[in-house]
Coordinates of C-alpha atoms in Angstrom, one line a residue:
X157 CA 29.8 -50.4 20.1
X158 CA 30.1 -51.5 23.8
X159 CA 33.2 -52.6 25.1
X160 CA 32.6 -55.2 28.0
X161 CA 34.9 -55.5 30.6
X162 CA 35.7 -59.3 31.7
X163 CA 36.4 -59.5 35.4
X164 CA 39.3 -62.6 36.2
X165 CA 39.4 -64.6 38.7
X166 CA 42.2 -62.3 40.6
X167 CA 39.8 -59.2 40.5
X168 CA 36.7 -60.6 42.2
X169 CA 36.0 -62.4 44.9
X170 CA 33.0 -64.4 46.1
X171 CA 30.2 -62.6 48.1
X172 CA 30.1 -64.1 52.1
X173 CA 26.1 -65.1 51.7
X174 CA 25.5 -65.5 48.1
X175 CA 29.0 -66.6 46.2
X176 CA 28.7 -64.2 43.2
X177 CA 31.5 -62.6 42.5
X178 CA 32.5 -59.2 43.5
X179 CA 34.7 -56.7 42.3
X180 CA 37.9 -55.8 44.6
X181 CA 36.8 -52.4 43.8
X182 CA 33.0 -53.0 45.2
X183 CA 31.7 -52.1 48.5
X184 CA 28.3 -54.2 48.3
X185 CA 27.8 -57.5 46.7
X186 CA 25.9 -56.7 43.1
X187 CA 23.6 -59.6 43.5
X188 CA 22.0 -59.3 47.1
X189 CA 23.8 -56.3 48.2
X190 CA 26.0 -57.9 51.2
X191 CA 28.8 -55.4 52.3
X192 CA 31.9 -56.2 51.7
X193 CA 33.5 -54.2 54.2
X194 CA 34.7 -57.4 56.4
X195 CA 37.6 -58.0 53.5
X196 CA 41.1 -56.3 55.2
X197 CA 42.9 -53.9 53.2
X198 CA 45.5 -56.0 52.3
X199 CA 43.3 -58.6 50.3
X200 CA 41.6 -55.3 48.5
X201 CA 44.9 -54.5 47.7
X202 CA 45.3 -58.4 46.0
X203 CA 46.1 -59.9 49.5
X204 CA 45.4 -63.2 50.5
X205 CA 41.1 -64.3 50.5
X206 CA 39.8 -63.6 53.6
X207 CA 38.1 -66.9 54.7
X208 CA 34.3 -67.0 54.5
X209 CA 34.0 -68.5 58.2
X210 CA 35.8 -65.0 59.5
X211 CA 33.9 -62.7 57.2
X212 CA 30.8 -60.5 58.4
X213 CA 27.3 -62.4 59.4
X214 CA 24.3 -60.9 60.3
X215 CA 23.2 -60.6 64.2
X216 CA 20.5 -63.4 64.4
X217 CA 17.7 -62.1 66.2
X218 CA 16.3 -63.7 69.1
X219 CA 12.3 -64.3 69.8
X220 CA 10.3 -62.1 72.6
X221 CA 9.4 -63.9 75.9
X222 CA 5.7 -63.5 76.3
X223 CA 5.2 -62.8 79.9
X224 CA 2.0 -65.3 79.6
X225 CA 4.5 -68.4 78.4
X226 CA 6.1 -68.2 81.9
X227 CA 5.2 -71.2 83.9
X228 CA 5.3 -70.8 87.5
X229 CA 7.1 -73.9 89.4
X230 CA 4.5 -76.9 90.6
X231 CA 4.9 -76.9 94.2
X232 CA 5.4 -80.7 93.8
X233 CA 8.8 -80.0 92.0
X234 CA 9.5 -77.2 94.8
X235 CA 9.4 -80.0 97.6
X236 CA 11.9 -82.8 95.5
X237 CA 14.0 -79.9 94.9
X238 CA 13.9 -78.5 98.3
X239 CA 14.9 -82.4 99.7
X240 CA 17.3 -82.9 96.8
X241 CA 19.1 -79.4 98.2
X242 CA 18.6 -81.2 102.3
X243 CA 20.3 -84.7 101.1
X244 CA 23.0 -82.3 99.2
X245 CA 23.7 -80.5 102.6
X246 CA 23.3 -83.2 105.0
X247 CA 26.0 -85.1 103.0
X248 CA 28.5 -82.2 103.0
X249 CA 27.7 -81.7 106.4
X250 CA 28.3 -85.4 107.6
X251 CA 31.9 -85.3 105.5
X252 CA 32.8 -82.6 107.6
X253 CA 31.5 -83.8 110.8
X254 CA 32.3 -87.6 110.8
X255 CA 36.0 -87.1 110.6
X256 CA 36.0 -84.2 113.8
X257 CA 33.6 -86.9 115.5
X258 CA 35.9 -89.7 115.1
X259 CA 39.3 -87.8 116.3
X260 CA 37.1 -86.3 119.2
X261 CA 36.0 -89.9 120.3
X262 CA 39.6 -91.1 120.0
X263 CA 41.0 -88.6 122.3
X264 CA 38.7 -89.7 125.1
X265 CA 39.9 -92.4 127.7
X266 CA 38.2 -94.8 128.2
X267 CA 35.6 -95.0 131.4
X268 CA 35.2 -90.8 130.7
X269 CA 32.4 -89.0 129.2
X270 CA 32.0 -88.4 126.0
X271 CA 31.2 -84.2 125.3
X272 CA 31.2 -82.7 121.8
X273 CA 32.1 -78.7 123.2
X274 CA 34.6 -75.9 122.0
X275 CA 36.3 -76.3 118.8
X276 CA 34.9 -79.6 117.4
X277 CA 31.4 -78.6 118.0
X278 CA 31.9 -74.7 116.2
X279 CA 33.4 -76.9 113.3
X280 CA 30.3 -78.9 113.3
X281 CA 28.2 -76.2 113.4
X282 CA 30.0 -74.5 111.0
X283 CA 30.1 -77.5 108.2
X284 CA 26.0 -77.1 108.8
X285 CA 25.7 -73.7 107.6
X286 CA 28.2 -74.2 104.6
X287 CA 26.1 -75.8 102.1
X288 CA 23.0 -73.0 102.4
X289 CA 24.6 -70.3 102.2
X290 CA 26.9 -71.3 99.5
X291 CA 23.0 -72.4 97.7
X292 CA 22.3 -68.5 98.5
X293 CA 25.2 -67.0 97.1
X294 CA 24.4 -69.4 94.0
X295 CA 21.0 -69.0 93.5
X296 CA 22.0 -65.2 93.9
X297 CA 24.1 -64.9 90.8
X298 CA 22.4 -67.9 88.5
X299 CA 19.2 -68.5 89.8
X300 CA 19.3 -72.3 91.3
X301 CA 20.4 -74.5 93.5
X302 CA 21.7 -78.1 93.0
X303 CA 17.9 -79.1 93.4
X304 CA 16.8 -76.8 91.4
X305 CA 18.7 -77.4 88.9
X306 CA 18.1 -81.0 88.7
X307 CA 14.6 -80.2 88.6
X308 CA 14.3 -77.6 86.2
X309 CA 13.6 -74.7 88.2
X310 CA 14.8 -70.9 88.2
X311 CA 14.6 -68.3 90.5
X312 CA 14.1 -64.9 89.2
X313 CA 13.1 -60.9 90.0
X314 CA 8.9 -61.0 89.9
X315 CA 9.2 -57.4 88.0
X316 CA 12.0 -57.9 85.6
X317 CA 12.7 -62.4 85.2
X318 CA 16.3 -61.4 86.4
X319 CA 18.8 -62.7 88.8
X320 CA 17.0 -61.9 92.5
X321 CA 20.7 -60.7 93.5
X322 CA 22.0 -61.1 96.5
X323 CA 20.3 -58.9 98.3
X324 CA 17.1 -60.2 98.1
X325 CA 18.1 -63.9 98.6
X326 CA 19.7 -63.0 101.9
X327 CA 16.5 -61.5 102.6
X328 CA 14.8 -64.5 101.7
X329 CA 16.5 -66.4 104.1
X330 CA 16.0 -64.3 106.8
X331 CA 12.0 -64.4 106.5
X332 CA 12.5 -68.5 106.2
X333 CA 14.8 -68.4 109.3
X334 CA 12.1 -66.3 111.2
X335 CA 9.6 -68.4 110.8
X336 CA 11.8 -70.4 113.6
X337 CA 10.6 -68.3 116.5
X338 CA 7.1 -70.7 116.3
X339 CA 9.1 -73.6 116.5
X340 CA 7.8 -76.2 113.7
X341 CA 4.5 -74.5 112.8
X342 CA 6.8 -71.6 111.7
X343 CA 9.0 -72.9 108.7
X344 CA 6.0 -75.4 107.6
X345 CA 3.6 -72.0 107.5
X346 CA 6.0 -70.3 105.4
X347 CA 6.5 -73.3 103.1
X348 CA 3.0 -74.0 102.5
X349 CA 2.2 -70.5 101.9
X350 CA 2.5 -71.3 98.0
X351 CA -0.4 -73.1 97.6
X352 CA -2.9 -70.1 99.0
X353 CA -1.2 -67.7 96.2
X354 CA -4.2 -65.9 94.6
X355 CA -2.4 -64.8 92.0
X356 CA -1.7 -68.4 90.6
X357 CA 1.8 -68.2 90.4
X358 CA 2.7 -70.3 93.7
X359 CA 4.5 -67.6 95.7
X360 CA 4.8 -67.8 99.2
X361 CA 5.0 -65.5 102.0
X362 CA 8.8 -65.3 101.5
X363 CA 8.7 -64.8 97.8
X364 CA 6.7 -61.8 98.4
X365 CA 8.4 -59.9 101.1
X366 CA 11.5 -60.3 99.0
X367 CA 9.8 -60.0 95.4
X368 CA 10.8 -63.4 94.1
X369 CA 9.5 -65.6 91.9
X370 CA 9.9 -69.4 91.0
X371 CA 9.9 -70.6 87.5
X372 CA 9.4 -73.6 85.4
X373 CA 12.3 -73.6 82.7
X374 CA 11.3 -77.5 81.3
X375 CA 7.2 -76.3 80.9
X376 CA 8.1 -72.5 79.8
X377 CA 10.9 -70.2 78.5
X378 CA 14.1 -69.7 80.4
X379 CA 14.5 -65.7 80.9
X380 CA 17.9 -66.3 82.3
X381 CA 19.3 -68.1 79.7
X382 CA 22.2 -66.5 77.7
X383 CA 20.5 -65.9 74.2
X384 CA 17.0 -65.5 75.5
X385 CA 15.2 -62.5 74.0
X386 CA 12.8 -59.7 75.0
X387 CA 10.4 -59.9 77.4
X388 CA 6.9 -58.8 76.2
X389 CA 4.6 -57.9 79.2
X390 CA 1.2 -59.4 77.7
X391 CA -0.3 -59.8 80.9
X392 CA -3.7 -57.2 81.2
X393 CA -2.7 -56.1 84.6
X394 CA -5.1 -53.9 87.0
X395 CA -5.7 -50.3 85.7
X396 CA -3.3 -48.0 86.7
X397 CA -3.6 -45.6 89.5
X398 CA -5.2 -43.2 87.4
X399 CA -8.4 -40.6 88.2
X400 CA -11.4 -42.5 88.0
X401 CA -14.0 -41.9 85.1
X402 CA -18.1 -40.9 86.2
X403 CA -19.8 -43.7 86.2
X404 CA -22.7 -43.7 83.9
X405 CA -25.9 -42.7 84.3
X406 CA -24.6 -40.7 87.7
X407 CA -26.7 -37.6 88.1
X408 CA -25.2 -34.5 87.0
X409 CA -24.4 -31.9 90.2
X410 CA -27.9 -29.8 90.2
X411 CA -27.5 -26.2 89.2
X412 CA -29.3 -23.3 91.2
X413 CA -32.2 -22.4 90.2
X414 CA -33.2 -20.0 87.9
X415 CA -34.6 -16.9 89.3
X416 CA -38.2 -16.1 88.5
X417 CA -38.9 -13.3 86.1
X418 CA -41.0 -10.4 87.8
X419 CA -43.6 -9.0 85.2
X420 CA -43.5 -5.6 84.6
X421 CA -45.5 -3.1 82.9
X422 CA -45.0 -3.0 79.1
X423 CA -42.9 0.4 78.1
X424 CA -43.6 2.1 75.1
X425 CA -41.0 2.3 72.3
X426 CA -39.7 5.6 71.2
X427 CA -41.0 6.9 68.3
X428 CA -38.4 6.3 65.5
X429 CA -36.6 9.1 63.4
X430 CA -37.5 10.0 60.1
X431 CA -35.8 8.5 57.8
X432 CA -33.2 10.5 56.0
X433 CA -34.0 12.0 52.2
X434 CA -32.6 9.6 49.5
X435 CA -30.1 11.9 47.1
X436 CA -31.4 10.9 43.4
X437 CA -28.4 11.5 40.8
X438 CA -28.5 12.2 36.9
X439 CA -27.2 9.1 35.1
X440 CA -25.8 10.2 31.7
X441 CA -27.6 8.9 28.9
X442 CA -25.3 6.1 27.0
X443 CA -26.3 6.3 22.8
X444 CA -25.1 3.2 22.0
X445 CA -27.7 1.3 24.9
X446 CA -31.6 1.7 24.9
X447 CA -33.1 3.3 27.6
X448 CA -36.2 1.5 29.3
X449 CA -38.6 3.3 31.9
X450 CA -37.8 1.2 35.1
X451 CA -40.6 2.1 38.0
X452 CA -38.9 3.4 41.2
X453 CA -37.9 1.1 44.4
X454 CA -39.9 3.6 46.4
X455 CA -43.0 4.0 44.4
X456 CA -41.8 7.7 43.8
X457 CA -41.8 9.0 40.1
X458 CA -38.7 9.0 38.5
X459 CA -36.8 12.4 38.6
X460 CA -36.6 13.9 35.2
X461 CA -33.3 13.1 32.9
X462 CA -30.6 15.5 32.3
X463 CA -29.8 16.7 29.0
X464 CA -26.0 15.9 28.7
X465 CA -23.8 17.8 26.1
X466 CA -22.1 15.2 23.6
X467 CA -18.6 15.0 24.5
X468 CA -16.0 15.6 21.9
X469 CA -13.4 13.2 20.9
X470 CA -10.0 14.0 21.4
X471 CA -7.2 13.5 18.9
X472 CA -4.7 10.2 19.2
X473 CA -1.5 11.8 20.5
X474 CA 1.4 11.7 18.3
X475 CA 3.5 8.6 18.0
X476 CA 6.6 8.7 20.4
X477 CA 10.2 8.6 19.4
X478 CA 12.5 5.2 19.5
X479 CA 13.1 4.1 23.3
X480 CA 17.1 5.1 24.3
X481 CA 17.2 3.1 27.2
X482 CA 15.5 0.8 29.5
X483 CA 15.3 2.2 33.1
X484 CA 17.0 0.4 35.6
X485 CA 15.6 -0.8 39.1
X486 CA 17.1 -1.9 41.9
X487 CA 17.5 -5.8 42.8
X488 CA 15.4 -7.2 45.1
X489 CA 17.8 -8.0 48.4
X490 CA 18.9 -11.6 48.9
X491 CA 16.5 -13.9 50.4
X492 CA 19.2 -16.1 51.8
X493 CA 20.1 -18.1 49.1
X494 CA 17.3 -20.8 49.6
X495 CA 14.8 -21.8 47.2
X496 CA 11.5 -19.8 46.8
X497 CA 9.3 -22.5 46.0
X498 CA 10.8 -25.0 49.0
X499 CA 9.0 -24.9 52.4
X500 CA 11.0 -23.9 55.1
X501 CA 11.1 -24.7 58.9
X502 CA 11.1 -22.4 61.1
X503 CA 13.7 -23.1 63.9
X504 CA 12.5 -20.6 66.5
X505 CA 9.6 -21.6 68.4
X506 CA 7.9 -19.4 70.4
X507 CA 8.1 -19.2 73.6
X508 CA 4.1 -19.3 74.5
X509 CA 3.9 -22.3 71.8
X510 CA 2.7 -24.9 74.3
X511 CA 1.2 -24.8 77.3
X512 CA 2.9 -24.6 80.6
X513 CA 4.3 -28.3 81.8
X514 CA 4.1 -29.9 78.4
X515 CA 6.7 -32.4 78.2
X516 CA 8.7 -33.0 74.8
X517 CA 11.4 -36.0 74.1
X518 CA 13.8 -34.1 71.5
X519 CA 16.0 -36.5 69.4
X520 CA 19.1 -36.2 68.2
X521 CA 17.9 -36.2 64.6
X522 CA 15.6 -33.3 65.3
X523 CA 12.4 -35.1 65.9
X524 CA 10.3 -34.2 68.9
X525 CA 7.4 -36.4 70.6
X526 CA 5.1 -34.6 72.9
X527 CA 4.3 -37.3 75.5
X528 CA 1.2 -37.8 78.3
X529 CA 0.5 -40.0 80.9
X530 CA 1.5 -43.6 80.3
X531 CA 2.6 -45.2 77.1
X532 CA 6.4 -46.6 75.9
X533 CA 9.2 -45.9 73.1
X534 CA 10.6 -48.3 70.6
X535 CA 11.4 -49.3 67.4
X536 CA 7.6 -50.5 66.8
X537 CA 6.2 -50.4 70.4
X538 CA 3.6 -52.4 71.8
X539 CA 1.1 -51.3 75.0
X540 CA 3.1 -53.9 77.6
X541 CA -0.7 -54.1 79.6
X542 CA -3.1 -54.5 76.7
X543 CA -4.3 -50.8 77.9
X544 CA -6.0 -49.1 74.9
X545 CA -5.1 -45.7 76.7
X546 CA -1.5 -46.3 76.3
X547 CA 0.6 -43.7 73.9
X548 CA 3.0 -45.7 71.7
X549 CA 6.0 -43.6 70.5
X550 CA 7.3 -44.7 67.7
X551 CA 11.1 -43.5 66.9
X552 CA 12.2 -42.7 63.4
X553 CA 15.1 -42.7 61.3
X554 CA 18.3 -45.1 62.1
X555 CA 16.0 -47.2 65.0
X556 CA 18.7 -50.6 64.4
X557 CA 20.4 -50.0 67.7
X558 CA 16.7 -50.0 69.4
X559 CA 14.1 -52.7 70.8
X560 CA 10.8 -53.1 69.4
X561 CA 9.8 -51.7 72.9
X562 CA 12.6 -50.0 74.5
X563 CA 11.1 -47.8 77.1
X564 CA 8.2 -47.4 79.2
X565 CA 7.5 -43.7 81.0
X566 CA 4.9 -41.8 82.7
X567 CA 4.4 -38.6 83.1
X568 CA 2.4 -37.9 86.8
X569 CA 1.3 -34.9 88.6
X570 CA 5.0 -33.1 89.6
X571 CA 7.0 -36.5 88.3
X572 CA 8.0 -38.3 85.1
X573 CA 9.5 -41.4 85.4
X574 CA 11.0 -44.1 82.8
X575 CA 12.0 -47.9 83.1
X576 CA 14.0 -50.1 80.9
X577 CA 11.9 -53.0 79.3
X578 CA 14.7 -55.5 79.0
X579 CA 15.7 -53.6 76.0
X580 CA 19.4 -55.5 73.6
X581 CA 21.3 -52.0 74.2
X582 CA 20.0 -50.8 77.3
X583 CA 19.5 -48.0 78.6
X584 CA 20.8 -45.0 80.8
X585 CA 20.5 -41.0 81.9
X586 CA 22.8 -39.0 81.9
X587 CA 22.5 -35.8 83.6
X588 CA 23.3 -32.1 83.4
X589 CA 26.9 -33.1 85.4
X590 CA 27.2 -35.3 82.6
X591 CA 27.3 -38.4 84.8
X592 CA 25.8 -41.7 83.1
X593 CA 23.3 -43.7 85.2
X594 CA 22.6 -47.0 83.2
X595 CA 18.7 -48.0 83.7
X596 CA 18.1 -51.4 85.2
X597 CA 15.0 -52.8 83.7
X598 CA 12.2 -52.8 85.6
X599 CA 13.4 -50.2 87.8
X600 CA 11.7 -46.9 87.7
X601 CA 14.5 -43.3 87.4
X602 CA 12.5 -40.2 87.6
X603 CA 13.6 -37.6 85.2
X604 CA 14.0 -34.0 84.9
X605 CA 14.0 -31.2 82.5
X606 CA 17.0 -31.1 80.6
X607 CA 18.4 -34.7 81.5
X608 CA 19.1 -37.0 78.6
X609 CA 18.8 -40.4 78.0
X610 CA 20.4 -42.5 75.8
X611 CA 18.3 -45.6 73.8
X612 CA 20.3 -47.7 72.2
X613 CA 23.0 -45.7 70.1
X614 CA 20.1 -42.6 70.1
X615 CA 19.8 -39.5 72.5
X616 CA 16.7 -37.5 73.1
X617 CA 16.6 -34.8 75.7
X618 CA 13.2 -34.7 78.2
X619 CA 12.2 -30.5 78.5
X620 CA 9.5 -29.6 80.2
X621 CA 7.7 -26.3 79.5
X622 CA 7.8 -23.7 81.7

């Protein structure tokens, strides 16, 4: 007989995603396995319901930005943008300057000349300058302008679809301002530098120098945007600096030639010893199995058999007495206390085990990846060039707190290097002083032997053999 046990109403409560009804008692929801650890101790312990808005909702996960997807800015929308910004300035700048004008022209007598000098002119000059470098600083930190803005354009790091930072706008400005020593064919030079990009992505010669890049965010994905996700470099970019392969067909580097053999006179072999006398034995004749004449190996006639005297049999010995006692051994000494039939590891290694600058990643969990030239680490990585030569590390075990490609490194002659690739979690080093240096992606940080890094909520320390 089964006794069920009916749950009420005050012992259960419903499940956050499906509604069942869960046991106070429960730490996962019976139906689709939701935890329930989002409920507060006091409505375990018959508190009030926790509200279903409040309770625990998975992460959602946002889509990868294919690097192909990005649309570079048509210089058309560049220009309005670039006028939209001028009108934007020259307006500011008139508010400024109309009012200074007006007082200045009011303090003049009449009959006198009229000179804009001193402090109404710095003013002026001043009110000029405000509006651009306000659009710096702003363009710096969000990646537009006003006109930009308006028309749908971003400003972003070429190597990483970032922020450019300040540093880099500033720098951009400088090259623009420049330009100004060829007075007018300068400034227009540097702005029509887009359209001769050979790379098709409309960057002029002030984009370059300060490694900038502008976007289309109405034609294409916005990088900057607050829940945008990954970016996955799908872009076959030009082969690595690597050593290059011999081209087919090349001719092989000629050996030297083969000396010529010098005949010489035959020699005569040395007469070979005698061979030594074969010992023949006398097999005893077995009774119970027919003899047959067998001819000899050598040809010889067989030596004559032995006579052998019949053997007589000896008695059964006498039956013993009853067995006292067993006799004791000694027990085999412990083995550790492990199981014979397991396998198990070995946790030395020796020290000649792999050859001398090998480089290992050991993780926290224990596993250990020994990497070579270029490849990257993730949850399920992907080559970020298309390059068939790439190693793909693929971390196991607890891999929730890490990107599907988290990490790209190379190891080089006398170097090994590692870059974030725009990874959730990030990424950082930390190094034998046990200072933590977070990774900005798309920045390269060389590594040494012993230094750790830290993917996501996982560790794995870079050794290098010696």
């Amino acid at each position: 007989m089964t006794n069920t046990v009916q749950q009420g109403a005050g012992q259960t409560m419903p499940c956050v995603r499906c509604g069942s009804p869960v046991p106070r008692s429960s730490q996962f929801c019976l139906a689709c396995g939701t935890p329930t650890s989002t409920r507060s101790q006091a409505a375990a312990f018959g508190g009030p319901e926790v509200p279903v808005q409040a309770a625990w909702q998975p992460t959602p996960v946002n889509a990868p930005i294919l690097l192909s997807t990005i649309v570079p800015a048509n210089y058309g929308r560049r220009v309005v943008a670039f006028l939209i910004d001028g009108a934007f300035g020259g307006l500011l700048t008139s508010i400024i300057a109309l009012p200074i004008l007006w007082i200045v022209a009011a303090s003049v007598a009449p009959g006198s000349t009229f000179e804009l000098a001193g402090l109404p002119s710095a003013l002026i000059t001043l009110a000029s300058g405000l509006y651009p470098l306000a659009m710096v600083v702003l363009q710096a930190f969000t990646g537009f302008s006003f006109g930009k803005r308006i028309m749908g354009l971003r400003i972003v790091k070429v190597e990483a679809l970032v922020r450019p930072g300040l540093g880099r706008m500033l720098l951009r400005g400088v090259i623009v301002g420049a330009s100004n020593i060829v007075v007018g064919i300068g400034p227009l030079l540097v702005y029509l530098s887009p359209l001769w990009d050979q790379t098709k992505r409309l960057r002029g010669w002030h984009d370059r120098l300060s490694g900038t890049w502008v976007i289309d965010v109405t034609k294409g994905p916005n990088p900057l945007a607050k829940n945008a996700g990954e970016i996955i470099d799908d872009v076959p970019a030009v082969e690595k600096s690597r050593r290059p392969a011999a081209a087919p067909g090349a001719p092989a580097a000629s050996a030297p030639p083969a000396p010529m053999p010098v005949p010489q006179a035959p020699v005569a072999a040395p007469p070979a010893p005698p061979a030594p006398p074969v010992p023949t034995f006398a097999v005893p004749a077995n009774p119970d199995v027919p003899s047959y004449p067998f001819a000899s190996a050598s040809g010889a006639p067989a030596a004559p058999s032995v006579p052998v005297e019949p053997v007589e049999p000896v008695a059964p010995a006498a039956p013993a007495g009853p067995i006292e006692a067993i006799p004791s051994f000694d027990p085999l000494p412990p083995f550790g206390g492990e199981d014979l039939d397991g396998t198990k590891l070995s946790n030395s290694v020796p020290k000649q085990a792999l050859p001398t600058g090998t480089v290992t990643l050991l993780f926290d969990t224990g596993e250990s990846y020994v990497i070579a030239g270029h490849g990257v680490l993730g949850r399920d990585p992907v080559s970020p060039y298309g390059a068939p030569g790439d190693q793909l590390v693929q971390v196991a075990g607890d891999t929730r707190s890490i990107s599907k490609t988290h990490l790209e490194f190379e190891v080089q002659a006398g170097s090994i290097w590692v870059t974030d690739r725009r990874s959730t979690n990030g990424s950082a080093i930390v190094r034998a002083d046990g200072v933590e240096s977070p990774i900005t992606p798309g920045q390269r940080m060389t590594l040494r032997s012993g230094d750790r890094v830290r993917i996501g909520t996982r560790v794995f320390t870079l050794t290098v053999a010696p």
